[in-house]
Short mmCIF file of C-alpha atoms in Angstrom, two decimals:
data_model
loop_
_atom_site.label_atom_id
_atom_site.label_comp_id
_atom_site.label_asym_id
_atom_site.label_seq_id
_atom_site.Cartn_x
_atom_site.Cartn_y
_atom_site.Cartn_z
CA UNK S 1 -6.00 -2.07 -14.40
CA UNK S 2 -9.40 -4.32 -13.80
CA UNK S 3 -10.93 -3.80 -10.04
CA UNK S 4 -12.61 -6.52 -8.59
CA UNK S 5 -15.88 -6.08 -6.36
CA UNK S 6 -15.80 -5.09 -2.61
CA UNK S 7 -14.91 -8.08 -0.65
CA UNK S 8 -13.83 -8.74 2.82
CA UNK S 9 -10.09 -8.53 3.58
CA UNK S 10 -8.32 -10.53 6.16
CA UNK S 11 -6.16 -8.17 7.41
CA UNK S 12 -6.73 -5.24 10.05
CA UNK S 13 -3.47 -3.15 9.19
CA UNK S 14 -3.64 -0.10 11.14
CA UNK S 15 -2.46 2.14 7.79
CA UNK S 16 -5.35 0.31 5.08
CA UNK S 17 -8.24 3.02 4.44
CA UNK S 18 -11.82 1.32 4.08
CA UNK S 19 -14.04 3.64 1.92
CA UNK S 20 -17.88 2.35 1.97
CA UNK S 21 -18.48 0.74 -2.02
CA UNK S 22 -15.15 0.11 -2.43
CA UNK S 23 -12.68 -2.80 -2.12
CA UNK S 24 -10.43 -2.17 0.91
CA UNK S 25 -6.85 -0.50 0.70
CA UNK S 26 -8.65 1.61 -2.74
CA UNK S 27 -10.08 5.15 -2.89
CA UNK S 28 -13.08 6.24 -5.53
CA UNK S 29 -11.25 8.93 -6.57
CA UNK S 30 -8.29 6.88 -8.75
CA UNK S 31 -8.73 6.81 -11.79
CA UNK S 32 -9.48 2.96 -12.39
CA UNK S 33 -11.21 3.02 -9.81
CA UNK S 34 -13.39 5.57 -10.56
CA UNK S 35 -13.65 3.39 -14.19
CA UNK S 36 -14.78 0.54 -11.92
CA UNK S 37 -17.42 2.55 -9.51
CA UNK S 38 -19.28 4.01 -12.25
CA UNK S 39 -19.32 0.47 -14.42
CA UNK S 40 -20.50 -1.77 -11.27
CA UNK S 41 -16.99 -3.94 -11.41
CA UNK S 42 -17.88 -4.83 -14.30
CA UNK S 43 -14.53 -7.03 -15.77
CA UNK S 44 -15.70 -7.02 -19.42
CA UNK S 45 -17.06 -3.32 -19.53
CA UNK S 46 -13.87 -2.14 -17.50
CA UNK S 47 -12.14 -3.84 -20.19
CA UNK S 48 -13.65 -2.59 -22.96
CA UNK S 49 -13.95 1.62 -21.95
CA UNK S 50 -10.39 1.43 -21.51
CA UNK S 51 -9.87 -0.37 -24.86
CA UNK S 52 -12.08 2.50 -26.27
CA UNK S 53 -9.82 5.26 -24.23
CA UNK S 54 -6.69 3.80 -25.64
CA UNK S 55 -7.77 3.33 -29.02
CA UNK S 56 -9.29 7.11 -29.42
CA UNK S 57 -6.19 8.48 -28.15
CA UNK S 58 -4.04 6.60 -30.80
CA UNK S 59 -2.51 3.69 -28.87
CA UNK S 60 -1.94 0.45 -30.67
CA UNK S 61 -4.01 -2.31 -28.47
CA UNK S 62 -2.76 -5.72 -29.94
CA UNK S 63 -0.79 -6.54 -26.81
CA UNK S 64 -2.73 -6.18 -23.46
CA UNK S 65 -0.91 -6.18 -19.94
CA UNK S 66 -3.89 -6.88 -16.94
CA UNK S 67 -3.40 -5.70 -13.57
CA UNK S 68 -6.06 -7.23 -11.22
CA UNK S 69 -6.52 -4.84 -8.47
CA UNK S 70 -8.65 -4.65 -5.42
CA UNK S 71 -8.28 -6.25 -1.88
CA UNK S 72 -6.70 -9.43 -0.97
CA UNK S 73 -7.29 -11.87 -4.21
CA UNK S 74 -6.82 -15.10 -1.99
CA UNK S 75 -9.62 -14.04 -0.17
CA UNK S 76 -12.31 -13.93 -3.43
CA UNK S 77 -14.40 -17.10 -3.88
CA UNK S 78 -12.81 -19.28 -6.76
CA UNK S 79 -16.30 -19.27 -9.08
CA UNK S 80 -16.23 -15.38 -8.67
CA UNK S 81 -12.42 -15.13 -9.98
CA UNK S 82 -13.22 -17.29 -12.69
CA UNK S 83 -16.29 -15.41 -13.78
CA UNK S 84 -14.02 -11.70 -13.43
CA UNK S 85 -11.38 -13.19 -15.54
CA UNK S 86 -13.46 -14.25 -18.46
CA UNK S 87 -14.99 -11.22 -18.51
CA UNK S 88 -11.94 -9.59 -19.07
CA UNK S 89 -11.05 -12.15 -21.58
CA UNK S 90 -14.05 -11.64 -23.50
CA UNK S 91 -13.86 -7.81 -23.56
CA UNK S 92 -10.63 -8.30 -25.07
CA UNK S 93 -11.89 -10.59 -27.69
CA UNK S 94 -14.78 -9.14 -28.30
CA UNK S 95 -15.96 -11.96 -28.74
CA UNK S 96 -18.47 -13.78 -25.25
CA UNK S 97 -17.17 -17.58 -25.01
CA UNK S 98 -19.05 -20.46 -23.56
CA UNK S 99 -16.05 -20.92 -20.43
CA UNK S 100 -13.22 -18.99 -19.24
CA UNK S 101 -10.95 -22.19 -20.94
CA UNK S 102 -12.40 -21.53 -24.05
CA UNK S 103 -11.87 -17.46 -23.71
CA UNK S 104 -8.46 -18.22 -23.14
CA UNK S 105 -8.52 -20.76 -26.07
CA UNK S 106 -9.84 -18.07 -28.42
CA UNK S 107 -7.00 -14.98 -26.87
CA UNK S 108 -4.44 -17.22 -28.67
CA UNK S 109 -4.78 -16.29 -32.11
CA UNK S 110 -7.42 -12.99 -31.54
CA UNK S 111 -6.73 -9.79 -32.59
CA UNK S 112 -5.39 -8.63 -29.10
CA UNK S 113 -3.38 -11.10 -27.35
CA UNK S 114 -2.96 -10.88 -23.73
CA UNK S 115 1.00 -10.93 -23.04
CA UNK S 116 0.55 -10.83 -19.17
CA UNK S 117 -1.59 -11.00 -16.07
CA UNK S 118 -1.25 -9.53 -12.48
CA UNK S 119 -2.95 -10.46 -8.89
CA UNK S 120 -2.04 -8.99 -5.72
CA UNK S 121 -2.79 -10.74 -3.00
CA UNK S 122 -1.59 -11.13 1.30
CA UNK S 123 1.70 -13.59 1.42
CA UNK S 124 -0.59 -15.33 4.01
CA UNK S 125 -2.78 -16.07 1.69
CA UNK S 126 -0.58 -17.40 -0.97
CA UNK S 127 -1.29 -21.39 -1.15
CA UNK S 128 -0.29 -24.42 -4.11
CA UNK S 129 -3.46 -24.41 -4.47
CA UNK S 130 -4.51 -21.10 -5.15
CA UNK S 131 -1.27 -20.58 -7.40
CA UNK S 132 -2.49 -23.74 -9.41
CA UNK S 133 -5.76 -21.68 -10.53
CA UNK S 134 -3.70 -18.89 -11.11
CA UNK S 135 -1.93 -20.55 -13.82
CA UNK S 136 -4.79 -21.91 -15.44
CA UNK S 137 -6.42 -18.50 -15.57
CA UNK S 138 -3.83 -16.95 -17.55
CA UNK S 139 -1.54 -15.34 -14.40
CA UNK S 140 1.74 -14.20 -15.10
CA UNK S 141 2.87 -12.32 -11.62
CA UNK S 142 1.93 -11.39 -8.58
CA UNK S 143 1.88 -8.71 -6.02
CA UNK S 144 2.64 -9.70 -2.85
CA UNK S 145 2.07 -6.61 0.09
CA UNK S 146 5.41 -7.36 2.45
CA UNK S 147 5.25 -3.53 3.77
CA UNK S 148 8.50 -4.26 5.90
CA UNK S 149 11.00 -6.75 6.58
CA UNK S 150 10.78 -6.18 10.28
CA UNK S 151 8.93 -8.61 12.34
CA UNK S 152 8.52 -5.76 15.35
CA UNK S 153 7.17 -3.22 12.90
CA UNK S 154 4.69 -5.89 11.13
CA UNK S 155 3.52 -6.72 15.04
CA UNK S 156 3.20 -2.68 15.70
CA UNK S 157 1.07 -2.29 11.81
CA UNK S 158 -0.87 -5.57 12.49
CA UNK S 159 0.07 -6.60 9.28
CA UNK S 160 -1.19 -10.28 10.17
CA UNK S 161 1.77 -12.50 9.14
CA UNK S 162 5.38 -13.09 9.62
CA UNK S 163 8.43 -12.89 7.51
CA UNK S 164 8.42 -16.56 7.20
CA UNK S 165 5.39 -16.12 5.34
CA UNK S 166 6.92 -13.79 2.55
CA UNK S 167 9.73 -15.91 2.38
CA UNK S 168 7.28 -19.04 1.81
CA UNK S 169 5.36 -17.21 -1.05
CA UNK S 170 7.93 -16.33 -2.68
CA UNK S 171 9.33 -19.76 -3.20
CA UNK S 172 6.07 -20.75 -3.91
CA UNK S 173 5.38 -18.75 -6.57
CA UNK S 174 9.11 -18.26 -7.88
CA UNK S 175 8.67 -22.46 -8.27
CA UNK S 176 5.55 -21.69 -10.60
CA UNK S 177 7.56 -19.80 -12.99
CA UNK S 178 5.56 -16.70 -11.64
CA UNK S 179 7.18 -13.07 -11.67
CA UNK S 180 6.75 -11.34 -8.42
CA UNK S 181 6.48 -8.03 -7.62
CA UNK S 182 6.25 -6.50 -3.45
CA UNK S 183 4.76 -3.92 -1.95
CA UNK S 184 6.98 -1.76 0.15
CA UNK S 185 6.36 1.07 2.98
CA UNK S 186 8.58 3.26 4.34
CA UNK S 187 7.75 5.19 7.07
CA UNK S 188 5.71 2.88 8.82
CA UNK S 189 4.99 3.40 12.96
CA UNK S 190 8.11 1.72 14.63
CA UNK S 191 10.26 2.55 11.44
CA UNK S 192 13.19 4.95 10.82
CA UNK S 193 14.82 6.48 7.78
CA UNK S 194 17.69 4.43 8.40
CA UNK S 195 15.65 1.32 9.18
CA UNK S 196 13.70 1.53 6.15
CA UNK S 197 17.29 1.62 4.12
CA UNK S 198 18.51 -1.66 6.18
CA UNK S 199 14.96 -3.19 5.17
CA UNK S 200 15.53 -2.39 1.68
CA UNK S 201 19.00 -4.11 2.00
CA UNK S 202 17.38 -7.09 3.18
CA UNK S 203 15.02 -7.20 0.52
CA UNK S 204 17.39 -7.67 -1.58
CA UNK S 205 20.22 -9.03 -0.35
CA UNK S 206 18.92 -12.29 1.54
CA UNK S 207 18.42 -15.37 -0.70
CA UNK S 208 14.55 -15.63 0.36
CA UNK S 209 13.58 -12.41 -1.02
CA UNK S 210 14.40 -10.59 -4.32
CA UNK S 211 11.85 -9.53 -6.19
CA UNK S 212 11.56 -9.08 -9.75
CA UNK S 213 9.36 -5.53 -9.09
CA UNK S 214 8.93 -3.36 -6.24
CA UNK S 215 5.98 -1.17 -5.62
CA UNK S 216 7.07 1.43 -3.01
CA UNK S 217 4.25 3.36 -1.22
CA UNK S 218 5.61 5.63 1.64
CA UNK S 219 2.84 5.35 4.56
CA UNK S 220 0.29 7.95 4.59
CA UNK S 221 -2.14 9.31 6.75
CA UNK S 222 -5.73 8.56 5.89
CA UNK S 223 -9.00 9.54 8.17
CA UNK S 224 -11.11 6.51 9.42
CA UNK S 225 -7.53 4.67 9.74
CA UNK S 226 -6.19 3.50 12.90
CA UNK S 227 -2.46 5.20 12.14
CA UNK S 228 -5.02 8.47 12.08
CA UNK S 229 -5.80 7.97 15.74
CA UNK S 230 -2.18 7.07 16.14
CA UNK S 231 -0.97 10.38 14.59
CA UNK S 232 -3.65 12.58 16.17
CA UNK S 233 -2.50 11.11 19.80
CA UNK S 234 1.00 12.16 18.95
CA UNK S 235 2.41 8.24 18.51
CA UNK S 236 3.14 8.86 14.73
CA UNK S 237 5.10 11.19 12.87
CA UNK S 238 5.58 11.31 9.40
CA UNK S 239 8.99 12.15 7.38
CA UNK S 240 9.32 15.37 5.87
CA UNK S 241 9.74 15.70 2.27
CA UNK S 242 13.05 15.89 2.39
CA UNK S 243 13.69 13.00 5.01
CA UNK S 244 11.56 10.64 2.29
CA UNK S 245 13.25 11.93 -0.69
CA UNK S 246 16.82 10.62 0.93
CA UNK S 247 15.25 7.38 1.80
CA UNK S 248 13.38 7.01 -1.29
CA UNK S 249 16.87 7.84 -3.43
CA UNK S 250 18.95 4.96 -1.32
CA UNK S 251 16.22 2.37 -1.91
CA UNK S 252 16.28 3.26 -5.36
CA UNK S 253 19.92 3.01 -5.43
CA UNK S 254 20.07 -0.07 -3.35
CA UNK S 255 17.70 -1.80 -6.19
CA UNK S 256 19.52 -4.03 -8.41
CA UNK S 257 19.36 -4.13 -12.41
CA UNK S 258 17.62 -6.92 -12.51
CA UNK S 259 14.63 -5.21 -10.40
CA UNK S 260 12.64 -2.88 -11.98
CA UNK S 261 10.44 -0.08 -10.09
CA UNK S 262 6.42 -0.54 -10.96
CA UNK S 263 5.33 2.66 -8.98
CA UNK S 264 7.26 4.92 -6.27
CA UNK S 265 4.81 6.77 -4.58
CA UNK S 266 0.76 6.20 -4.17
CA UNK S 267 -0.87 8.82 -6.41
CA UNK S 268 -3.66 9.71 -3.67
CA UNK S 269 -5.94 12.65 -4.07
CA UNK S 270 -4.57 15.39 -1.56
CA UNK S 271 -8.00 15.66 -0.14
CA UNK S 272 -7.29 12.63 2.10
CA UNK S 273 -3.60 13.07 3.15
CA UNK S 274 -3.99 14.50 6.32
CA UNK S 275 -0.10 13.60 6.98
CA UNK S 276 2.39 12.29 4.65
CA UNK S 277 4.49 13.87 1.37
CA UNK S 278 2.19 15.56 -0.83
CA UNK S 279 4.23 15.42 -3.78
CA UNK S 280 2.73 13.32 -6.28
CA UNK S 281 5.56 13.76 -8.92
CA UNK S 282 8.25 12.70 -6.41
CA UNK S 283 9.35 9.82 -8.78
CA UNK S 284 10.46 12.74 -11.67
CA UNK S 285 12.02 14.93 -8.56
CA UNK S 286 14.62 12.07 -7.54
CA UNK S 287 15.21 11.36 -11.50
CA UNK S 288 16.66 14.53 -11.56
CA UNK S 289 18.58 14.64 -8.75
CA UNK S 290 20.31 11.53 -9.70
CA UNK S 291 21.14 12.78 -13.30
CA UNK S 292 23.29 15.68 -11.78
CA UNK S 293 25.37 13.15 -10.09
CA UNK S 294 25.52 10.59 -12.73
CA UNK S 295 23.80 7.88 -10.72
CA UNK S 296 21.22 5.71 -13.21
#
């Protein structure tokens, strides 16, 4: 994982944290970015201390996966994105090219090839445009933050955008040959248990969805936040553990073969949960409890 520089974000949803030095939606306390605070954003030194970290722990680094991370990527200047992305590129190679085309050039037969690349960006700001750079800089999939496939509850989290939206950059980027991964959120104000299950059916059941990955972070309670103010007033409850386990287990059930599950659960530092599950390993938790009934 490679963060990108603080940048302004489009979007005003009322769950996102902002945390002063950091790119919006990101805490400092992560571990990359914590990498990417104490190295200025730096793409090719990110790049190489984690080489370094791999390597001196004995993994074999021929084949490198990137995961841009780091507020809305459509919202970046272009020159800046290029500039990031060589940098990466030449941390990998170890070698500094003349041009990003030429870092990508020289990945092809270098000693560590890079066999995929991530952005995550608003479906708002998804464009033909914007997936045409993409593809000449080496992208490979994207992450697209739906949150819900409820137009009431994206209205009630000001998410910014509609469901036609998702559905259009999803075609968009499904046409490019890109793999996409979303971003999903129980829990969320206006949402039920059993609403979040019917969302997950619709995710995967209607023809304009599908995705190829699913990221799903259960909503969390963050200070500065507006879904803070909302809890403290009383307008917000979150689920108990045991109310998000269930839900979490039927949308893991509900997720076809051909899906595969990135990330269940956020790992965020306790110290800013002021509501939401606290259990970090939840993932491991539900593993189990499907193995006793044989459910895969």
């Amino acid at each position: 994982a490679v963060m990108m520089k603080p940048h302004y974000c489009p979007g005003n949803c009322v769950y996102c944290p902002l945390e002063e030095g950091m790119p919006k939606s990101y805490l400092s306390d992560e571990p990359a970015a914590q990498r990417a605070k104490q190295l200025n954003f730096d793409s090719k030194l990110q790049v190489e201390m984690r080489l370094k970290q791999l390597d001196l722990t004995g993994h074999i680094t021929d084949k490198i996966d990137l995961i841009v991370i780091g507020g809305t990527f459509g919202a970046y200047p272009d020159e800046y994105k290029k500039e990031f992305f060589k940098g990466m590129y030449d941390g990998i190679n170890g070698v500094v090219s003349e041009s990003l085309e030429k870092a990508i050039s020289y990945n092809e037969t270098a000693k560590r090839r890079v066999v995929g690349i991530s952005v995550e960006t608003r479906p708002d700001w998804v464009t033909e445009e914007e997936i045409k750079l993409w593809r000449k800089m080496g992208v490979t999939k994207v992450q697209l933050g739906v949150q819900a496939f409820d137009e009431k509850i994206l209205k009630k989290i000001e998410r910014g955008h509609s469901l036609e939206a998702v559905a259009e950059s999803t075609r968009m980027c499904r046409n490019a040959g890109l793999k996409i991964c979303y971003h999903f959120m129980p829990n969320l104000p206006g949402s039920s248990p059993e609403k979040d299950i019917e969302m997950a059916k619709i995710m995967f059941t209607d023809s304009r969805f599908g995705p190829d990955y699913l990221k799903v972070y259960p909503a969390m309670v963050i200070p500065t936040t507006e879904l803070h103010k909302m809890w403290e007033r009383g307008e917000y409850v979150s689920y108990s553990d045991l109310e998000l386990k269930k839900v979490l287990i039927a949308v893991k059930k509900l997720t076809p073969k051909w899906c595969r599950i990135d990330r269940l659960v956020r790992d965020i530092s306790k110290k800013w949960v002021s509501s939401g599950s606290l259990i970090t390993n939840m993932r491991q938790l539900i593993q189990e409890e499907l193995k006793k009934t044989g459910v895969k």
